[in-house]
PDB file of C-alpha atoms and ligand atoms in Angstrom:
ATOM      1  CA  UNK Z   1      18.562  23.149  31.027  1.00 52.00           C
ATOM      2  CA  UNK Z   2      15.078  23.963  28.989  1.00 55.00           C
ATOM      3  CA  UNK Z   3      13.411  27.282  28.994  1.00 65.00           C
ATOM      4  CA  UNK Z   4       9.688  26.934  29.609  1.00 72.00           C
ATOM      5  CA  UNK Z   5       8.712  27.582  25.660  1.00 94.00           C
ATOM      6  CA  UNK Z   6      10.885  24.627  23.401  1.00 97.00           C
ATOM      7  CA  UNK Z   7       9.437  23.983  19.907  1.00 97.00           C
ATOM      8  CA  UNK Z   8      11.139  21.334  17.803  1.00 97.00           C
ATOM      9  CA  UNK Z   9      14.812  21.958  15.889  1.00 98.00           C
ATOM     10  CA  UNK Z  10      14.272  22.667  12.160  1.00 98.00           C
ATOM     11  CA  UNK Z  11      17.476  20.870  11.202  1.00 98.00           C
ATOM     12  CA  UNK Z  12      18.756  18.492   8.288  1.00 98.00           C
ATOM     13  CA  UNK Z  13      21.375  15.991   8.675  1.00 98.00           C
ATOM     14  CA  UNK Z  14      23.198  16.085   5.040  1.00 98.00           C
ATOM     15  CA  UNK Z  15      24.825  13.054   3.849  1.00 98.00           C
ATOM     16  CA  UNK Z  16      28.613  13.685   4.393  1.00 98.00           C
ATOM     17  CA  UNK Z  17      29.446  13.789   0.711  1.00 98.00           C
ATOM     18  CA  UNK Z  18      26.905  16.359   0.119  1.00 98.00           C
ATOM     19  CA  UNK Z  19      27.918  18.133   3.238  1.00 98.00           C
ATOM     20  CA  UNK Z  20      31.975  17.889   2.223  1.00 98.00           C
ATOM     21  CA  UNK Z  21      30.268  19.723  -1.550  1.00 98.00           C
ATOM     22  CA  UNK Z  22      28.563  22.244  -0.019  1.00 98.00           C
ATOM     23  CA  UNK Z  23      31.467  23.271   2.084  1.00 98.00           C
ATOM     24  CA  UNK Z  24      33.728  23.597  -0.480  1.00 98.00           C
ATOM     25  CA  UNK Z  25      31.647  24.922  -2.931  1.00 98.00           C
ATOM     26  CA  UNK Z  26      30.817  27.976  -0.537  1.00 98.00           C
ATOM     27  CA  UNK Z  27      34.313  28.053   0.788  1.00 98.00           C
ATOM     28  CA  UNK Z  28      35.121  28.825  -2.895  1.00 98.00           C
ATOM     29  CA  UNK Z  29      32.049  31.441  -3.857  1.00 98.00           C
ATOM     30  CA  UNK Z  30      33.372  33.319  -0.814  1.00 98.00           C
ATOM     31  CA  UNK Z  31      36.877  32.731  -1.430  1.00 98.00           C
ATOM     32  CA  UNK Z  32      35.892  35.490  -4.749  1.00 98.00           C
ATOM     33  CA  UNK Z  33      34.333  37.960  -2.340  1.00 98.00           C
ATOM     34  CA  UNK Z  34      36.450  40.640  -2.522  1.00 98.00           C
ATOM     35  CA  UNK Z  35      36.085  44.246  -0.902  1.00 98.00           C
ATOM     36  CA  UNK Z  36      35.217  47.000  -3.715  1.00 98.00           C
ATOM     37  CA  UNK Z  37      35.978  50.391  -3.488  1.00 97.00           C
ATOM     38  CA  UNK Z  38      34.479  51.374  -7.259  1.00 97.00           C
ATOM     39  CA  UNK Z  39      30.635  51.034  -7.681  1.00 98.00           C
ATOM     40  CA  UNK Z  40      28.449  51.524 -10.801  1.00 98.00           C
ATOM     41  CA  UNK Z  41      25.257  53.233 -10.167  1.00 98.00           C
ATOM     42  CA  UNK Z  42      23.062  50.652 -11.255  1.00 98.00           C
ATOM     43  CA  UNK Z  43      20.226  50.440  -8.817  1.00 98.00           C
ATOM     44  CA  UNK Z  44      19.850  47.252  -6.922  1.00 98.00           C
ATOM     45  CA  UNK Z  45      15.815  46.520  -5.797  1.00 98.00           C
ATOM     46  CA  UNK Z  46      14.910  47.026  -2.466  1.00 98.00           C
ATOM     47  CA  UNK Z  47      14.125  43.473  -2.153  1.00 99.00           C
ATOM     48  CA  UNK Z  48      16.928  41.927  -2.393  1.00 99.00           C
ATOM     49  CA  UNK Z  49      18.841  44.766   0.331  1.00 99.00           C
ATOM     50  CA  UNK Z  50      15.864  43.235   2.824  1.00 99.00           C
ATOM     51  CA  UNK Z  51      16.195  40.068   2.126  1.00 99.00           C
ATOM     52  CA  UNK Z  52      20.260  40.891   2.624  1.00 99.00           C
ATOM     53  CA  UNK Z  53      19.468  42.741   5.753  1.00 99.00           C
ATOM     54  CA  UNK Z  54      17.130  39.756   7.682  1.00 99.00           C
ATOM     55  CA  UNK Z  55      19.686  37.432   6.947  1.00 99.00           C
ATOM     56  CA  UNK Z  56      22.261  39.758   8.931  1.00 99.00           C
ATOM     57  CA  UNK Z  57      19.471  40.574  11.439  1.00 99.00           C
ATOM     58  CA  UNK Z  58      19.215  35.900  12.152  1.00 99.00           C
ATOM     59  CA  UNK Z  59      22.572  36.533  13.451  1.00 99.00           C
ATOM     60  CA  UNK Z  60      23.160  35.192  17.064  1.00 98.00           C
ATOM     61  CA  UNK Z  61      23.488  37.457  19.756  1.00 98.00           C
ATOM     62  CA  UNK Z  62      24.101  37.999  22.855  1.00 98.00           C
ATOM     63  CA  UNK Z  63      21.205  36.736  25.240  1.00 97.00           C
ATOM     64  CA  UNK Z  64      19.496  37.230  22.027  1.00 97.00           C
ATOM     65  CA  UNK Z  65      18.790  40.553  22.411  1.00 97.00           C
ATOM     66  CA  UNK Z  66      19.356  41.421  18.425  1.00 98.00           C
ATOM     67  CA  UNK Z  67      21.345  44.771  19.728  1.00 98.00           C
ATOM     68  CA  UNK Z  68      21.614  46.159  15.697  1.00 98.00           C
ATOM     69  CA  UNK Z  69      20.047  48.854  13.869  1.00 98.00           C
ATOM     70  CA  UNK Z  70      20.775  48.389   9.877  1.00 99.00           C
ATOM     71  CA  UNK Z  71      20.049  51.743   8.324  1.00 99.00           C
ATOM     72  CA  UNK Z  72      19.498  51.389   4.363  1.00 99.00           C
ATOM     73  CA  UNK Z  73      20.079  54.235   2.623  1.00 98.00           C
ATOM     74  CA  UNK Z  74      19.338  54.894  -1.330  1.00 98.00           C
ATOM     75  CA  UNK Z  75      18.083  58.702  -1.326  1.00 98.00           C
ATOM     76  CA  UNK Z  76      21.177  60.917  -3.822  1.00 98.00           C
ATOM     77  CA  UNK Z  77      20.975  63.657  -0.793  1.00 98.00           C
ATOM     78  CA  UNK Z  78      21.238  61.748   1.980  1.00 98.00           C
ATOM     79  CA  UNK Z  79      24.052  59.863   0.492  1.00 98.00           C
ATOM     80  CA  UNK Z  80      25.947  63.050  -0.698  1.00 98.00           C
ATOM     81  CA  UNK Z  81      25.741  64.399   2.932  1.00 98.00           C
ATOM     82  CA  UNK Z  82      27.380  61.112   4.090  1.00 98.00           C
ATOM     83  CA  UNK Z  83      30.539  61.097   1.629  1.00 97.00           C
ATOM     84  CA  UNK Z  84      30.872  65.221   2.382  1.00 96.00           C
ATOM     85  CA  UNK Z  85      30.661  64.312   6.307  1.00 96.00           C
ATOM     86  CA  UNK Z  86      32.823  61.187   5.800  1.00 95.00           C
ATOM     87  CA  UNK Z  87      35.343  63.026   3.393  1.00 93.00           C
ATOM     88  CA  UNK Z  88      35.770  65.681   5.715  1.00 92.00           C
ATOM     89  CA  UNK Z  89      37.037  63.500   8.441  1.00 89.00           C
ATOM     90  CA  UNK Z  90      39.076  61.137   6.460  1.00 86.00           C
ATOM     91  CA  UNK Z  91      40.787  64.324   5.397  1.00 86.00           C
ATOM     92  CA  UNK Z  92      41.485  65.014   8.547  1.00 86.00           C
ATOM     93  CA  UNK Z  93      42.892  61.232   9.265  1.00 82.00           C
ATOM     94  CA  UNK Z  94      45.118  61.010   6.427  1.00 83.00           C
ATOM     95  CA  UNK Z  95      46.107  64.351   7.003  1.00 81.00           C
ATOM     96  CA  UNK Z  96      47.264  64.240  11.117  1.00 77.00           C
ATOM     97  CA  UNK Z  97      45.134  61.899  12.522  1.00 76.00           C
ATOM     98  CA  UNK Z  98      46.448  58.360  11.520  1.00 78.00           C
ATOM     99  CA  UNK Z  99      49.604  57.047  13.034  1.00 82.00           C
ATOM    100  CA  UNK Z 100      52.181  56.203  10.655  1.00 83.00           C
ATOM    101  CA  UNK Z 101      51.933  52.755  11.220  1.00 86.00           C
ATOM    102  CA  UNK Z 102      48.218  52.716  10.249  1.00 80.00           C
ATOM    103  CA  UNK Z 103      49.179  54.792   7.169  1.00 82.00           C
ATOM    104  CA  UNK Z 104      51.908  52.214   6.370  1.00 85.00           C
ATOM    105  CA  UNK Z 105      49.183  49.303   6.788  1.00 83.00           C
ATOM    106  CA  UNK Z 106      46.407  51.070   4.571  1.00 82.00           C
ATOM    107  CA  UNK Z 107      49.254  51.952   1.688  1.00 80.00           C
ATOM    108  CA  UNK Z 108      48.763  48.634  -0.285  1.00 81.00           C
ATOM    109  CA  UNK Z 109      44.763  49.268  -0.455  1.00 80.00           C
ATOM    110  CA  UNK Z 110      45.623  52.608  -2.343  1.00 77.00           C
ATOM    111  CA  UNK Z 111      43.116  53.788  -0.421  1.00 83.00           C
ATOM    112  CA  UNK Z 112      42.663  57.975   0.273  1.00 83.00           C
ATOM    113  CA  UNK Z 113      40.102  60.566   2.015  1.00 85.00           C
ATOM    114  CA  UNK Z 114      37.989  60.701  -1.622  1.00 92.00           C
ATOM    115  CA  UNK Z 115      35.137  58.393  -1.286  1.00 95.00           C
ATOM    116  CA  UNK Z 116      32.725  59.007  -4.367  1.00 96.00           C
ATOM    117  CA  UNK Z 117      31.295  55.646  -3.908  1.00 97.00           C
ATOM    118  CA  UNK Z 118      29.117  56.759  -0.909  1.00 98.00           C
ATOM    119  CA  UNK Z 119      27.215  58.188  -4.001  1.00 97.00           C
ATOM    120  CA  UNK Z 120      27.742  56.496  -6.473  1.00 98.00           C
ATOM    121  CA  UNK Z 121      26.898  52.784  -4.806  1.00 98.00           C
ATOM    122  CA  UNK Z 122      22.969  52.574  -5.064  1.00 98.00           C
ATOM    123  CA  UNK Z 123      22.813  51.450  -1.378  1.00 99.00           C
ATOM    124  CA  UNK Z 124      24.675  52.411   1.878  1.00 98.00           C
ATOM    125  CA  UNK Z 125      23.744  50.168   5.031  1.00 99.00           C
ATOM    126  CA  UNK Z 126      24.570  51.824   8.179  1.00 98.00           C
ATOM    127  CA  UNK Z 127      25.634  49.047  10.960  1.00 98.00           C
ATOM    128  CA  UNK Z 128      24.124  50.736  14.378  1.00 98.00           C
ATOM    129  CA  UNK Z 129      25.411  48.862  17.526  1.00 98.00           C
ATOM    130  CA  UNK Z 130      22.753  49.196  20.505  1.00 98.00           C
ATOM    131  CA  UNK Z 131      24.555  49.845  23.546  1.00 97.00           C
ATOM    132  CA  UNK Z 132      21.566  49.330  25.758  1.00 97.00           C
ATOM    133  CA  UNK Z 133      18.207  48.907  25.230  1.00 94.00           C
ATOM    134  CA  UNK Z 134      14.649  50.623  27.088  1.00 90.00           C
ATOM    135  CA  UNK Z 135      13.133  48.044  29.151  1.00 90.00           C
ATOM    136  CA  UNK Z 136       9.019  47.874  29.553  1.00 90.00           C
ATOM    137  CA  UNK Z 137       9.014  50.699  32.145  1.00 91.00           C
ATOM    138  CA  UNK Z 138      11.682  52.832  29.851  1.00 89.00           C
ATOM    139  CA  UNK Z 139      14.650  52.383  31.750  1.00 93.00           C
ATOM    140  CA  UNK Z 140      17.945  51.337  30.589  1.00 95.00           C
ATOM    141  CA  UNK Z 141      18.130  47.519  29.492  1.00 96.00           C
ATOM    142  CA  UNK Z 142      22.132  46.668  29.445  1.00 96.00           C
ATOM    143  CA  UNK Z 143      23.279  44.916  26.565  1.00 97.00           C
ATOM    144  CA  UNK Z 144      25.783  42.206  26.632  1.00 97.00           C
ATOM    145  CA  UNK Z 145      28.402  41.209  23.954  1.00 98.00           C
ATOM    146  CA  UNK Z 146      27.315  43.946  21.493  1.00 98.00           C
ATOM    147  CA  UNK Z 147      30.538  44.267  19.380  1.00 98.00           C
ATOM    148  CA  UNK Z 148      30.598  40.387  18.997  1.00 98.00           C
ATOM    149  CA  UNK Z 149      27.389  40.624  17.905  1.00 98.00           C
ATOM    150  CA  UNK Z 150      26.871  43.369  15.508  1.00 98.00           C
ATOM    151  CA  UNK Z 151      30.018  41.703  13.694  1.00 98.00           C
ATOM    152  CA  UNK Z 152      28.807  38.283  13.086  1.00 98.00           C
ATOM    153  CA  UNK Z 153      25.600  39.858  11.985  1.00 99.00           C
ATOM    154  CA  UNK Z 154      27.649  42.256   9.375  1.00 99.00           C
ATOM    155  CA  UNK Z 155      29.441  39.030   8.770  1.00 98.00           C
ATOM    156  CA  UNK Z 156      26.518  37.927   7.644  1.00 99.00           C
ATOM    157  CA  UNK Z 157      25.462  40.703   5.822  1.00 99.00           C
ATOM    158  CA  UNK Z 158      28.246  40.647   3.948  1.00 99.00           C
ATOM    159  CA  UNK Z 159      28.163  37.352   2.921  1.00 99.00           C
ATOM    160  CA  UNK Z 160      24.381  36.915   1.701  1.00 98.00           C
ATOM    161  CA  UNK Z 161      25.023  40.225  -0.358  1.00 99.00           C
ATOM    162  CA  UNK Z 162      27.943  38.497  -2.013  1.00 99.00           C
ATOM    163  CA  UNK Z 163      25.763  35.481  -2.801  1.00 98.00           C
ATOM    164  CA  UNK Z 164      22.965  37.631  -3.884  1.00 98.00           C
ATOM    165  CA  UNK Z 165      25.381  38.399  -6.764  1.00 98.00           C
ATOM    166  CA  UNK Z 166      26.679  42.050  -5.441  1.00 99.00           C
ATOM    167  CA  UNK Z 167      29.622  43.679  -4.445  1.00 98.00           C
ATOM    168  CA  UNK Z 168      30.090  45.357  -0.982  1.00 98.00           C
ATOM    169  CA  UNK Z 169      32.862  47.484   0.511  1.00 98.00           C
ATOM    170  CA  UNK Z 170      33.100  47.729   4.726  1.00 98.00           C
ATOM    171  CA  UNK Z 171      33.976  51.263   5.161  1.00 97.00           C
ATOM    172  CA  UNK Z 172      34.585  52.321   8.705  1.00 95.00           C
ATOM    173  CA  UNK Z 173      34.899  56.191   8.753  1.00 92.00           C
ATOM    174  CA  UNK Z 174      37.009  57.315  11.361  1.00 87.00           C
ATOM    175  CA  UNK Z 175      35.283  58.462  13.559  1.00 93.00           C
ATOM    176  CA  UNK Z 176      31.749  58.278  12.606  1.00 96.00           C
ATOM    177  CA  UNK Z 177      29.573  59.750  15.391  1.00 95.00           C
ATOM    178  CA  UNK Z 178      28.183  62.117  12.350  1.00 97.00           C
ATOM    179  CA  UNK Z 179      26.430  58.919  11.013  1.00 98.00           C
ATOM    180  CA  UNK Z 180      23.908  59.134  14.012  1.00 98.00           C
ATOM    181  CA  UNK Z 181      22.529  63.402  13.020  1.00 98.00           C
ATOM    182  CA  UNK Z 182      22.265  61.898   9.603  1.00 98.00           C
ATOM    183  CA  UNK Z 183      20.594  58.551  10.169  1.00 98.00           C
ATOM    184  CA  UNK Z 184      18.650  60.228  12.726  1.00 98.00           C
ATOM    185  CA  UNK Z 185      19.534  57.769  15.495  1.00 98.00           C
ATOM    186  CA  UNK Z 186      19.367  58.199  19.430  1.00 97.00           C
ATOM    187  CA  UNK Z 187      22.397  58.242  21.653  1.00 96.00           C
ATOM    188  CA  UNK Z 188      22.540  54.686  22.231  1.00 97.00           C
ATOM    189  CA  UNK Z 189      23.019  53.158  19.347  1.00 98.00           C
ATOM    190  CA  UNK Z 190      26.411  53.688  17.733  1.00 98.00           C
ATOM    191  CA  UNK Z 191      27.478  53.430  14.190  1.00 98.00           C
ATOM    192  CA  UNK Z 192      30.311  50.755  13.598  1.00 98.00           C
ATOM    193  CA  UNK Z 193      30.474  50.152   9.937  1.00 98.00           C
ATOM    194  CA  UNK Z 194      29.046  51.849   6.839  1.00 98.00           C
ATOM    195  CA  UNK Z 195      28.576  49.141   4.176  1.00 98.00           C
ATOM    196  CA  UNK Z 196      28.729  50.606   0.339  1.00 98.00           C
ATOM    197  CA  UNK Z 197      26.388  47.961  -1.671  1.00 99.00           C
ATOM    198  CA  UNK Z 198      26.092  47.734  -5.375  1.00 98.00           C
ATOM    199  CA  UNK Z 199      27.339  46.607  -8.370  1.00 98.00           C
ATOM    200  CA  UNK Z 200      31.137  46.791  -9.048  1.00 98.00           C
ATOM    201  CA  UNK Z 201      31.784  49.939 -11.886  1.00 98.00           C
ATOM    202  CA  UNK Z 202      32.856  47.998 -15.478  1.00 98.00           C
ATOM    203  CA  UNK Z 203      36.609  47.835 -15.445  1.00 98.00           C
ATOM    204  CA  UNK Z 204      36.814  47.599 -11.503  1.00 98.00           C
ATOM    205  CA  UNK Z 205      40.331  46.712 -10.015  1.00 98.00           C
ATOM    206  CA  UNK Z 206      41.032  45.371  -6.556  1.00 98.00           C
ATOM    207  CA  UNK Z 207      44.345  45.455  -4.562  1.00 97.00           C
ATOM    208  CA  UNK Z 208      46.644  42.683  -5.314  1.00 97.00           C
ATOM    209  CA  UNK Z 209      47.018  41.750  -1.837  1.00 95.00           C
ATOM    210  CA  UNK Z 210      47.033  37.623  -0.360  1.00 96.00           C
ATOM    211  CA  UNK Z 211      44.977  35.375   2.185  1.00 98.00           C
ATOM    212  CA  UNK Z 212      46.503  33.447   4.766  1.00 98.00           C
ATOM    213  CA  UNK Z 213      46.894  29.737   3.970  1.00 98.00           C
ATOM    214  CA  UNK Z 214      45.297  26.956   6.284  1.00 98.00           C
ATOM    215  CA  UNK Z 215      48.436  26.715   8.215  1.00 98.00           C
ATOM    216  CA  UNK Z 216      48.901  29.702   9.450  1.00 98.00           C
ATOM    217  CA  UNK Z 217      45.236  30.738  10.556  1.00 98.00           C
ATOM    218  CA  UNK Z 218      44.780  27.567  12.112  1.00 98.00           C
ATOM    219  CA  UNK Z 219      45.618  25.000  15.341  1.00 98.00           C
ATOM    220  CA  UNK Z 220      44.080  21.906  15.288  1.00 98.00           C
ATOM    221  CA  UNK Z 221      44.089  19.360  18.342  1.00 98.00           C
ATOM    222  CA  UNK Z 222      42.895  15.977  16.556  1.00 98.00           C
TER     223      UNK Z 222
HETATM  224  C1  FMN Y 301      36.307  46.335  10.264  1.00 88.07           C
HETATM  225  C2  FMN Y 301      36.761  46.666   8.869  1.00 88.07           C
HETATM  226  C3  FMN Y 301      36.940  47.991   8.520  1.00 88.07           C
HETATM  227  C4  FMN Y 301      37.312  48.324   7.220  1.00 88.07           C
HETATM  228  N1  FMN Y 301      37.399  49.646   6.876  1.00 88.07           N
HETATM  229  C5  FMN Y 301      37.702  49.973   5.611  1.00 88.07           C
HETATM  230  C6  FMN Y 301      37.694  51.322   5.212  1.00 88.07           C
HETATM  231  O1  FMN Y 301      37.379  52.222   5.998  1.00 88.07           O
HETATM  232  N2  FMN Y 301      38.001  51.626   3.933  1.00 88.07           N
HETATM  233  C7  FMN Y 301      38.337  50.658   3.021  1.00 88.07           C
HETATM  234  O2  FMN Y 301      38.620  50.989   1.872  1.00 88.07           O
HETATM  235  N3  FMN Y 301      38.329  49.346   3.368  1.00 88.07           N
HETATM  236  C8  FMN Y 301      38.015  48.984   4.632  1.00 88.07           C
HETATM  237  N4  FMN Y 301      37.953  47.655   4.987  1.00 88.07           N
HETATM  238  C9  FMN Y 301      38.195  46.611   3.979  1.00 88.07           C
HETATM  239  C10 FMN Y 301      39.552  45.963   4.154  1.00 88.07           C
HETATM  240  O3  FMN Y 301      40.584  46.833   3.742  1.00 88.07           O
HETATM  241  C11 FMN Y 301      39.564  44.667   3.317  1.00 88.07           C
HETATM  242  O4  FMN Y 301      38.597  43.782   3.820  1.00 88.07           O
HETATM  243  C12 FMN Y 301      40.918  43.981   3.353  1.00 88.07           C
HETATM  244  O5  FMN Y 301      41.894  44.784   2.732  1.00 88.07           O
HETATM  245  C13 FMN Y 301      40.879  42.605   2.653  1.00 88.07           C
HETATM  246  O6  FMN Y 301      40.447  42.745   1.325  1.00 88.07           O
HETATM  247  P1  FMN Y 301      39.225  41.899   0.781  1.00 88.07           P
HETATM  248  O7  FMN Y 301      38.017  42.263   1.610  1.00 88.07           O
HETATM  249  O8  FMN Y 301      39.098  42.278  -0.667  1.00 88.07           O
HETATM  250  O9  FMN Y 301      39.556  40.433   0.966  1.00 88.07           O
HETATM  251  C14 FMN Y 301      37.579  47.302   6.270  1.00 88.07           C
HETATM  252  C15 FMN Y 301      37.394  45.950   6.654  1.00 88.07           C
HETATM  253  C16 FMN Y 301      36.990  45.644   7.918  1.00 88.07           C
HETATM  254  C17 FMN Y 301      36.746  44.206   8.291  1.00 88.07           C
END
């Protein structure tokens, strides 16, 4: 099948020892991402958080209708009124919110309802998921496979900031409807993950936890 407008594929065919190199060699660079939950305050340029962001925003997506909002925040106020909106209901999760399975899962990430890294990380990136769209005449456009989409493209996100040479944490608030008064976004669009961008604070630690091997993340059919 061809859509009326087809321009030409921008695509180079690698010769398959450079191809096996470059897969490796990126399969280990992101095999040292690691989430960070302790951020220096050492400003990162604007630049390099768009250049970040348009990679996310190449994602695919459904019917290609791009269904994200990335909201990049470096203003001190706005990011203190996050971490006292977002401490306030983590409070209230750890406190009689979670289940105590979910508490059991979260204990070896050490993690707790103080988040002082959604001020001191130089950049938070709110991850806005379009549930519909305004057509030409302002009605309601549906949107198709949004979640799908808005997490490849934070897939994405998250893996150009780690090869721009940062650290990122995904923080998902729960819930996070306050993320919209703050960002100042309509009723549509709804926030699904705050990423905290920046560098890691000197001395940073990480949770000692394991990957799954090959084996047991995989089924092959050969
Ligand atoms: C959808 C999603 C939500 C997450 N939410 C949080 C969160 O709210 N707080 C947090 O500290 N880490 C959060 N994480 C990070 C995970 O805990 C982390 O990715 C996992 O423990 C594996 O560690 P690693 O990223 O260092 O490999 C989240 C990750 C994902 C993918």
């Amino acid at each position: 099948m061809t859509s009326p407008n087809e321009i030409p594929l921008d695509f180079t065919t690698l010769p398959a020892d450079e191809m096996a190199t470059r897969a490796a060699s990126f399969r280990a660079s992101m095999g040292r991402r690691r989430t960070v939950r302790q951020f220096s305050r050492r400003p990162v340029p604007r630049a390099v958080i768009e250049d970040c962001v348009m990679t996310a925003a190449s994602a695919p997506s459904g019917a290609n209708q791009q269904p994200w909002t990335f909201v990049c925040i470096s203003d001190l106020a706005t990011k203190r009124e996050i971490r006292l909106a977002a401490e306030e209901e983590e409070r209230r999760f750890y406190g009689d919110r979670a289940s105590a399975e979910w508490l059991e899962a979260l204990a070896p990430l050490g993690t707790d309802a103080d988040k002082p890294f959604l001020e001191t990380a130089p950049w938070l990136i709110v991850v806005f998921g379009q549930r519909y769209g305004a057509g030409p005449d302002g009605g309601r456009v549906k949107h198709y496979y949004v979640p799908e989409s808005v997490g490849i493209a934070t897939g994405l996100l998250i893996a150009s900031l780690h090869h721009a040479g940062l650290a990122s944490l995904t923080h998902t608030p729960s819930p996070m409807g306050f993320l919209n008064a703050i960002c100042g976004r309509p009723e549509n669009e709804k926030p699904m993950i705050l990423m905290v961008v920046g560098y890691p604070a000197d001395g940073a630690t990480v949770p000692a936890i394991g990957r799954k091997p090959l084996g047991d993340v995989t089924v092959w059919r050969e």
